[in-house]
Amino acid sequence: MILPRYHIADSAIPGAGKGLFLDETVAAGRIITAPDGIDRTYRHADIHASAELMAQFHASARWFEDRYTLSPDWPDECYINHSFQPNGLWHLGFVFALTELPPGTEITVDYRHLLPHGESEDFADSATGETITGFSWSESLAGSTRALAELLDSSHADRDV
């Protein structure tokens, strides 16, 4: 679920297709997207063992350890694009605003958190030309947990909504 008002439009990122853009200001530390409607996760090995599931792997995201969701219906959250300098932090399926984001901001996250360990996207980062290769689960969880703790400490995002 996407919490702030938003729209989908052509991405400002070369080659990215569509992007998810904010229609309202989102404060640093606030949740932009939250998981909902997740009825199933799949083990990475089970996806690779099934031709039917592998056909949907392009629409996968790692949620925890070696468990992935497949979203062939392409919900609007799937229009969040990659950046090595993202404005959103992916943490256990939530996306948090890393800074105050004004209306018109295109939301980006670091796809290395969503990919299987050691597997690379079939496209390079458009800003740097670098390969986008998945973090290990422990690297992803430790890094996003540290980043979230620092974000919440600095932004005081835990105050009442």
XYZ file of N, CA and C in Angstrom, residues 40-159:
360
model
N 1.583 -14.825 0.078
C 2.512 -15.951 -0.064
C 3.908 -15.447 -0.363
N 4.893 -16.138 0.176
C 6.283 -15.939 -0.216
C 6.817 -17.284 -0.691
N 7.875 -17.229 -1.487
C 8.455 -18.439 -2.069
C 9.938 -18.502 -1.748
N 10.433 -19.675 -1.462
C 11.870 -19.878 -1.320
C 12.533 -19.686 -2.677
N 13.711 -19.105 -2.659
C 14.446 -18.857 -3.897
C 14.635 -20.147 -4.694
N 14.996 -21.229 -4.022
C 15.211 -22.514 -4.699
C 13.923 -23.031 -5.331
N 12.789 -22.822 -4.683
C 11.506 -23.277 -5.233
C 11.133 -22.502 -6.492
N 11.453 -21.216 -6.509
C 11.189 -20.409 -7.710
C 12.021 -20.944 -8.869
N 13.301 -21.195 -8.618
C 14.191 -21.682 -9.680
C 13.840 -23.095 -10.130
N 13.160 -23.848 -9.300
C 12.792 -25.226 -9.655
C 11.481 -25.296 -10.438
N 10.792 -24.183 -10.586
C 9.488 -24.175 -11.246
C 9.500 -23.243 -12.451
N 9.218 -23.779 -13.613
C 9.163 -22.948 -14.825
C 8.080 -21.884 -14.696
N 6.952 -22.238 -14.082
C 5.851 -21.283 -13.912
C 6.274 -20.113 -13.017
N 6.930 -20.407 -11.904
C 7.375 -19.349 -10.999
C 8.527 -18.550 -11.612
N 9.444 -19.209 -12.295
C 10.566 -18.506 -12.930
C 10.081 -17.517 -13.986
N 8.969 -17.823 -14.619
C 8.406 -16.913 -15.617
C 7.959 -15.594 -14.974
N 7.762 -15.605 -13.650
C 7.331 -14.408 -12.929
C 8.469 -13.771 -12.131
N 9.671 -14.343 -12.200
C 10.767 -13.884 -11.352
C 11.149 -12.431 -11.602
N 10.904 -11.927 -12.808
C 11.194 -10.520 -13.106
C 10.386 -9.587 -12.215
N 9.300 -10.077 -11.627
C 8.428 -9.285 -10.759
C 8.575 -9.729 -9.303
N 9.804 -10.100 -8.914
C 10.028 -10.583 -7.550
C 10.689 -9.516 -6.687
N 10.549 -9.679 -5.382
C 11.254 -8.853 -4.401
C 11.563 -9.723 -3.194
N 12.788 -9.596 -2.683
C 13.141 -10.345 -1.477
C 12.513 -9.625 -0.279
N 11.847 -10.407 0.560
C 11.244 -9.854 1.775
C 12.072 -10.190 2.989
N 12.532 -11.417 3.105
C 13.392 -11.800 4.221
C 14.120 -13.083 3.847
N 15.307 -13.231 4.409
C 16.154 -14.397 4.177
C 16.122 -14.816 2.710
N 15.654 -16.020 2.394
C 15.596 -16.434 0.982
C 14.154 -16.512 0.497
N 13.286 -15.665 1.053
C 11.856 -15.671 0.714
C 11.514 -14.452 -0.143
N 10.779 -14.720 -1.230
C 10.451 -13.699 -2.227
C 8.962 -13.679 -2.495
N 8.467 -12.505 -2.841
C 7.112 -12.403 -3.375
C 7.222 -12.301 -4.890
N 6.175 -12.690 -5.560
C 6.060 -12.528 -7.007
C 4.815 -11.697 -7.252
N 4.954 -10.606 -8.020
C 3.837 -9.689 -8.258
C 3.593 -9.513 -9.743
N 3.115 -10.570 -10.417
C 2.920 -10.457 -11.866
C 1.834 -9.456 -12.253
N 0.966 -9.088 -11.291
C -0.079 -8.098 -11.588
C 0.479 -6.672 -11.591
N 1.765 -6.487 -11.204
C 2.482 -5.229 -11.240
C 1.719 -4.111 -10.529
N 1.627 -4.177 -9.199
C 0.995 -3.088 -8.441
C 1.837 -1.815 -8.544
N 1.253 -0.686 -8.184
C 1.937 0.596 -8.341
C 3.264 0.673 -7.587
N 3.432 -0.063 -6.489
C 4.707 -0.076 -5.769
C 5.851 -0.529 -6.667
N 5.533 -1.301 -7.676
C 6.561 -1.804 -8.592
C 7.146 -0.702 -9.474
N 6.564 0.492 -9.452
C 7.100 1.605 -10.233
C 8.162 2.394 -9.473
N 8.513 1.947 -8.274
C 9.638 2.553 -7.563
C 10.911 2.061 -8.248
N 11.732 2.991 -8.687
C 12.925 2.659 -9.454
C 14.172 2.612 -8.580
N 15.257 2.117 -9.176
C 16.535 1.951 -8.482
C 17.373 3.211 -8.499
N 18.123 3.392 -7.409
C 19.208 4.369 -7.359
C 20.216 3.920 -6.309
N 21.506 4.147 -6.578
C 22.528 3.928 -5.556
C 22.524 5.085 -4.560
N 21.841 6.172 -4.881
C 21.651 7.319 -3.986
C 20.147 7.525 -3.810
N 19.449 6.547 -3.225
C 17.979 6.592 -3.182
C 17.446 7.642 -2.213
N 16.186 8.001 -2.417
C 15.507 8.883 -1.462
C 14.563 8.088 -0.563
N 14.457 6.789 -0.822
C 13.665 5.892 0.009
C 14.526 4.753 0.518
N 14.261 4.316 1.740
C 14.994 3.206 2.343
C 14.096 1.980 2.378
N 14.504 0.911 1.697
C 13.792 -0.370 1.734
C 14.202 -1.100 3.008
N 13.238 -1.420 3.864
C 13.511 -2.168 5.094
C 12.346 -3.113 5.356
N 12.581 -4.408 5.137
C 11.589 -5.458 5.381
C 10.251 -5.178 4.696
N 10.322 -4.669 3.480
C 9.117 -4.437 2.693
C 8.511 -3.055 2.851
N 8.984 -2.290 3.831
C 8.550 -0.900 3.998
C 9.528 -0.010 3.250
N 9.042 1.134 2.758
C 9.919 2.147 2.189
C 9.730 3.409 3.020
N 10.829 3.894 3.608
C 10.841 5.085 4.445
C 11.475 6.236 3.677
N 10.959 7.456 3.855
C 11.560 8.642 3.247
C 12.878 8.942 3.950
N 13.971 9.043 3.197
C 15.284 9.304 3.783
C 15.506 10.772 4.122
N 14.775 11.642 3.463
C 14.806 13.084 3.742
C 13.380 13.585 3.544
N 13.149 14.846 3.844
C 11.841 15.405 3.502
C 11.732 15.429 1.980
N 10.641 14.861 1.473
C 10.459 14.738 0.028
C 9.283 15.608 -0.403
N 9.517 16.592 -1.266
C 8.435 17.469 -1.714
C 7.582 16.823 -2.806
N 6.403 17.400 -3.058
C 5.578 16.906 -4.161
C 6.389 16.927 -5.459
N 6.152 15.925 -6.302
C 6.858 15.808 -7.572
C 8.090 14.927 -7.503
N 8.484 14.510 -6.275
C 9.658 13.649 -6.125
C 9.371 12.256 -6.653
N 10.270 11.733 -7.474
C 10.195 10.344 -7.915
C 10.868 9.474 -6.856
N 10.180 8.448 -6.378
C 10.695 7.596 -5.310
C 11.656 6.565 -5.886
N 12.813 6.431 -5.209
C 13.808 5.432 -5.586
C 14.271 4.677 -4.337
N 14.677 3.440 -4.538
C 15.296 2.621 -3.494
C 16.499 1.926 -4.113
N 17.327 1.363 -3.254
C 18.477 0.596 -3.706
C 18.022 -0.847 -3.941
N 17.968 -1.266 -5.188
C 17.465 -2.598 -5.542
C 18.319 -3.735 -4.978
N 19.534 -3.438 -4.526
C 20.377 -4.505 -3.995
C 19.731 -5.180 -2.788
N 18.805 -4.479 -2.109
C 18.081 -5.073 -0.979
C 17.010 -6.066 -1.451
N 16.535 -5.926 -2.671
C 15.435 -6.739 -3.174
C 15.883 -7.960 -3.963
N 17.149 -7.958 -4.382
C 17.661 -9.020 -5.250
C 18.241 -10.181 -4.442
N 18.268 -11.363 -5.035
C 18.970 -12.477 -4.402
C 20.462 -12.167 -4.265
N 21.078 -12.717 -3.245
C 22.504 -12.514 -3.008
C 23.319 -12.909 -4.236
N 24.107 -11.975 -4.710
C 25.010 -12.247 -5.823
C 24.380 -12.185 -7.200
N 23.054 -12.077 -7.290
C 22.410 -11.986 -8.607
C 22.306 -10.528 -9.032
N 22.509 -10.289 -10.322
C 22.519 -8.924 -10.848
C 21.306 -8.644 -11.708
N 20.902 -7.376 -11.698
C 19.848 -6.922 -12.612
C 20.360 -7.071 -14.040
N 19.429 -7.124 -14.987
C 19.840 -7.217 -16.387
C 20.049 -5.832 -16.999
N 20.092 -4.820 -16.153
C 20.401 -3.455 -16.579
C 21.360 -2.862 -15.548
N 22.121 -1.864 -15.968
C 23.063 -1.188 -15.074
C 22.413 0.060 -14.492
N 22.969 0.558 -13.415
C 22.522 1.818 -12.831
C 22.719 2.928 -13.855
N 21.676 3.709 -14.117
C 21.755 4.703 -15.184
C 22.677 5.870 -14.837
N 22.862 6.174 -13.560
C 23.711 7.308 -13.178
C 25.191 6.943 -13.168
N 25.509 5.714 -12.766
C 26.910 5.336 -12.594
C 27.401 4.312 -13.614
N 26.474 3.584 -14.229
C 26.839 2.503 -15.130
C 27.231 1.228 -14.396
N 27.173 1.252 -13.043
C 27.557 0.096 -12.238
C 26.498 -1.003 -12.290
N 26.958 -2.226 -12.126
C 26.076 -3.377 -12.031
C 25.341 -3.345 -10.694
N 24.082 -3.730 -10.702
C 23.251 -3.771 -9.497
C 23.161 -5.228 -9.066
N 23.888 -5.584 -8.015
C 23.997 -6.966 -7.564
C 23.483 -7.091 -6.140
N 22.647 -8.091 -5.900
C 21.986 -8.277 -4.614
C 22.924 -8.466 -3.437
N 22.572 -7.831 -2.332
C 23.274 -8.014 -1.064
C 22.947 -9.382 -0.492
N 23.794 -9.888 0.387
C 23.426 -11.056 1.186
C 22.306 -10.618 2.126
N 21.541 -11.586 2.638
C 20.457 -11.255 3.553
C 20.996 -10.512 4.770
N 22.080 -10.996 5.355
C 22.591 -10.350 6.570
C 23.100 -8.942 6.272
N 23.742 -8.755 5.122
C 24.218 -7.426 4.738
C 23.041 -6.475 4.526
N 21.989 -6.948 3.859
C 20.808 -6.130 3.622
C 20.127 -5.746 4.939
N 19.883 -6.745 5.782
C 19.168 -6.484 7.039
C 19.989 -5.580 7.954
N 21.265 -5.861 8.111
C 22.100 -5.033 8.985
C 22.192 -3.603 8.453
N 22.396 -3.459 7.159
C 22.526 -2.123 6.578
C 21.246 -1.315 6.661
N 20.116 -1.931 6.341
C 18.862 -1.180 6.381
C 18.439 -0.899 7.823
N 18.759 -1.800 8.744
C 18.428 -1.570 10.156
C 19.243 -0.398 10.699
N 20.545 -0.371 10.412
C 21.386 0.757 10.847
C 20.890 2.068 10.252
N 20.595 2.044 8.953
C 20.142 3.262 8.278
C 18.814 3.743 8.853
N 17.911 2.812 9.148
C 16.618 3.201 9.710
C 16.790 3.776 11.115
N 17.629 3.149 11.941
C 17.857 3.663 13.290
C 18.429 5.080 13.239
N 19.405 5.304 12.357
C 19.989 6.641 12.209
C 18.951 7.644 11.710
N 18.145 7.234 10.759
C 17.110 8.098 10.206
C 16.108 8.502 11.282
N 15.630 7.535 12.039
C 14.627 7.832 13.066
C 15.230 8.667 14.196
N 16.477 8.404 14.558
C 17.141 9.226 15.579
C 17.281 10.666 15.133
N 17.653 10.865 13.855
C 17.902 12.220 13.379
C 16.637 12.972 12.995
N 15.599 12.271 12.597
C 14.398 12.955 12.119
C 13.294 13.052 13.157
N 13.449 12.327 14.252
C 12.394 12.283 15.276
C 11.069 11.826 14.677
N 11.145 10.897 13.727
C 9.952 10.420 13.018
C 9.041 9.599 13.918
N 9.510 9.286 15.129
C 8.679 8.472 16.013
C 7.658 9.307 16.782
N 7.618 10.627 16.549
C 6.616 11.439 17.238
C 5.232 11.092 16.725
